[in-house]
């Protein structure tokens, strides 16, 4: 089932890039990010409230709060950088660089989370890196 959600994420991420470029025009990229974030915030809370998962808030430990907040800050920084890049550059060149995060995530997962690294994963990372370079140079 995770694959269905992952593919959905890829489709919506692609739509996000194109729709953002269409919607920004002369709008400041930070304002565009704020508008997008407000929509995401309302949508996420509607789902959490509707599904009842909001009740778990009182069960969160301090460490969970800390890392979720840090993740939110990283997401915000990523979105601000991404929207500025989309505003200034070609979406077809910005997105491959943004998706280079796959390789960075693999490295961080190996270092921080101690996830195993296979030869297949290393080869995939090399190919993604090469593909990113080919698409942007």
XYZ file of C-alpha atoms in Angstrom:
137
model
C 0.000 0.000 0.000
C 2.946 2.337 0.607
C 3.662 2.323 -3.130
C 0.208 3.734 -3.915
C 0.810 6.593 -1.501
C 4.340 7.141 -2.825
C 3.044 7.339 -6.406
C 0.311 9.702 -5.258
C 2.978 11.843 -3.649
C 4.948 11.934 -6.905
C 1.880 12.928 -8.949
C 0.873 15.656 -6.508
C 4.463 16.907 -6.248
C 4.554 17.240 -10.039
C 1.275 19.140 -9.992
C 2.605 21.323 -7.166
C 5.561 22.435 -9.264
C 3.597 23.281 -12.385
C 0.671 24.880 -10.535
C 3.071 26.949 -8.399
C 4.806 28.313 -11.487
C 1.435 29.142 -13.076
C 0.156 30.774 -9.891
C 3.129 32.885 -8.936
C 3.413 35.299 -11.815
C 4.740 38.439 -10.174
C 3.804 37.333 -6.643
C 6.696 37.280 -4.163
C 7.802 33.680 -3.659
C 7.604 34.022 0.145
C 3.974 35.163 -0.067
C 3.231 32.307 -2.469
C 4.781 29.878 0.023
C 2.726 31.367 2.864
C -0.512 30.962 0.896
C 0.346 27.394 -0.049
C 1.309 26.597 3.538
C -1.966 27.999 4.872
C -3.876 25.726 2.509
C -1.778 22.718 3.566
C -2.307 23.614 7.234
C -6.105 23.761 6.880
C -6.182 20.549 4.855
C -3.921 18.631 7.284
C -5.912 19.728 10.346
C -9.214 18.899 8.639
C -7.938 15.369 8.021
C -6.525 15.031 11.566
C -9.751 16.330 13.115
C -11.993 14.325 10.815
C -10.106 11.090 11.411
C -9.750 11.603 15.159
C -5.959 11.350 15.172
C -5.723 14.751 16.868
C -6.471 12.971 20.144
C -2.907 11.605 20.160
C -1.456 15.080 20.797
C -1.443 14.552 24.573
C 0.493 11.293 24.111
C 3.439 12.875 22.283
C 6.732 12.744 24.145
C 9.130 15.689 24.308
C 11.516 14.038 21.856
C 8.661 13.514 19.367
C 7.633 17.160 19.684
C 11.222 18.280 19.172
C 11.802 16.259 16.023
C 8.382 17.064 14.540
C 9.031 20.780 15.107
C 12.508 20.514 13.591
C 11.017 18.626 10.643
C 8.462 21.417 10.227
C 11.213 24.035 10.230
C 13.158 22.037 7.635
C 9.996 21.728 5.523
C 9.404 25.464 5.735
C 12.968 26.253 4.725
C 12.730 23.754 1.869
C 9.476 25.249 0.591
C 10.814 28.810 0.770
C 13.899 27.825 -1.203
C 11.871 25.724 -3.625
C 9.332 28.452 -4.420
C 12.094 31.008 -4.977
C 13.873 28.572 -7.299
C 10.640 27.861 -9.209
C 9.974 31.580 -9.525
C 13.461 32.307 -10.850
C 14.161 29.181 -12.893
C 12.626 26.675 -15.231
C 10.494 24.106 -13.410
C 11.978 21.333 -15.563
C 15.426 22.211 -14.203
C 14.476 23.116 -10.623
C 12.616 19.886 -9.897
C 15.500 17.493 -10.681
C 17.751 19.428 -8.310
C 15.012 19.411 -5.670
C 14.589 15.660 -6.120
C 18.318 15.217 -5.514
C 17.030 15.204 -1.946
C 16.491 11.478 -2.543
C 20.260 10.944 -2.552
C 20.787 13.239 0.429
C 18.031 11.396 2.300
C 19.670 8.053 1.566
C 22.973 9.301 2.975
C 21.336 10.823 6.069
C 19.259 7.665 6.651
C 22.466 5.641 6.563
C 24.363 7.986 8.914
C 21.633 9.076 11.338
C 19.110 6.221 11.257
C 21.694 3.478 10.677
C 19.620 2.088 7.808
C 21.393 -0.582 5.779
C 23.003 0.347 2.470
C 22.850 -2.106 -0.392
C 24.797 -2.132 -3.637
C 21.487 -1.511 -5.400
C 20.858 1.618 -3.308
C 24.368 2.940 -3.974
C 23.938 2.337 -7.711
C 20.549 4.045 -7.628
C 22.029 7.033 -5.817
C 24.817 7.299 -8.377
C 22.313 7.124 -11.238
C 20.062 9.757 -9.638
C 23.077 12.022 -9.167
C 24.170 11.499 -12.780
C 20.623 12.071 -14.013
C 20.319 15.268 -12.023
C 23.576 16.568 -13.502
C 22.506 15.657 -17.037
C 19.164 17.437 -16.639
C 20.552 20.687 -15.222
C 23.853 21.156 -17.042
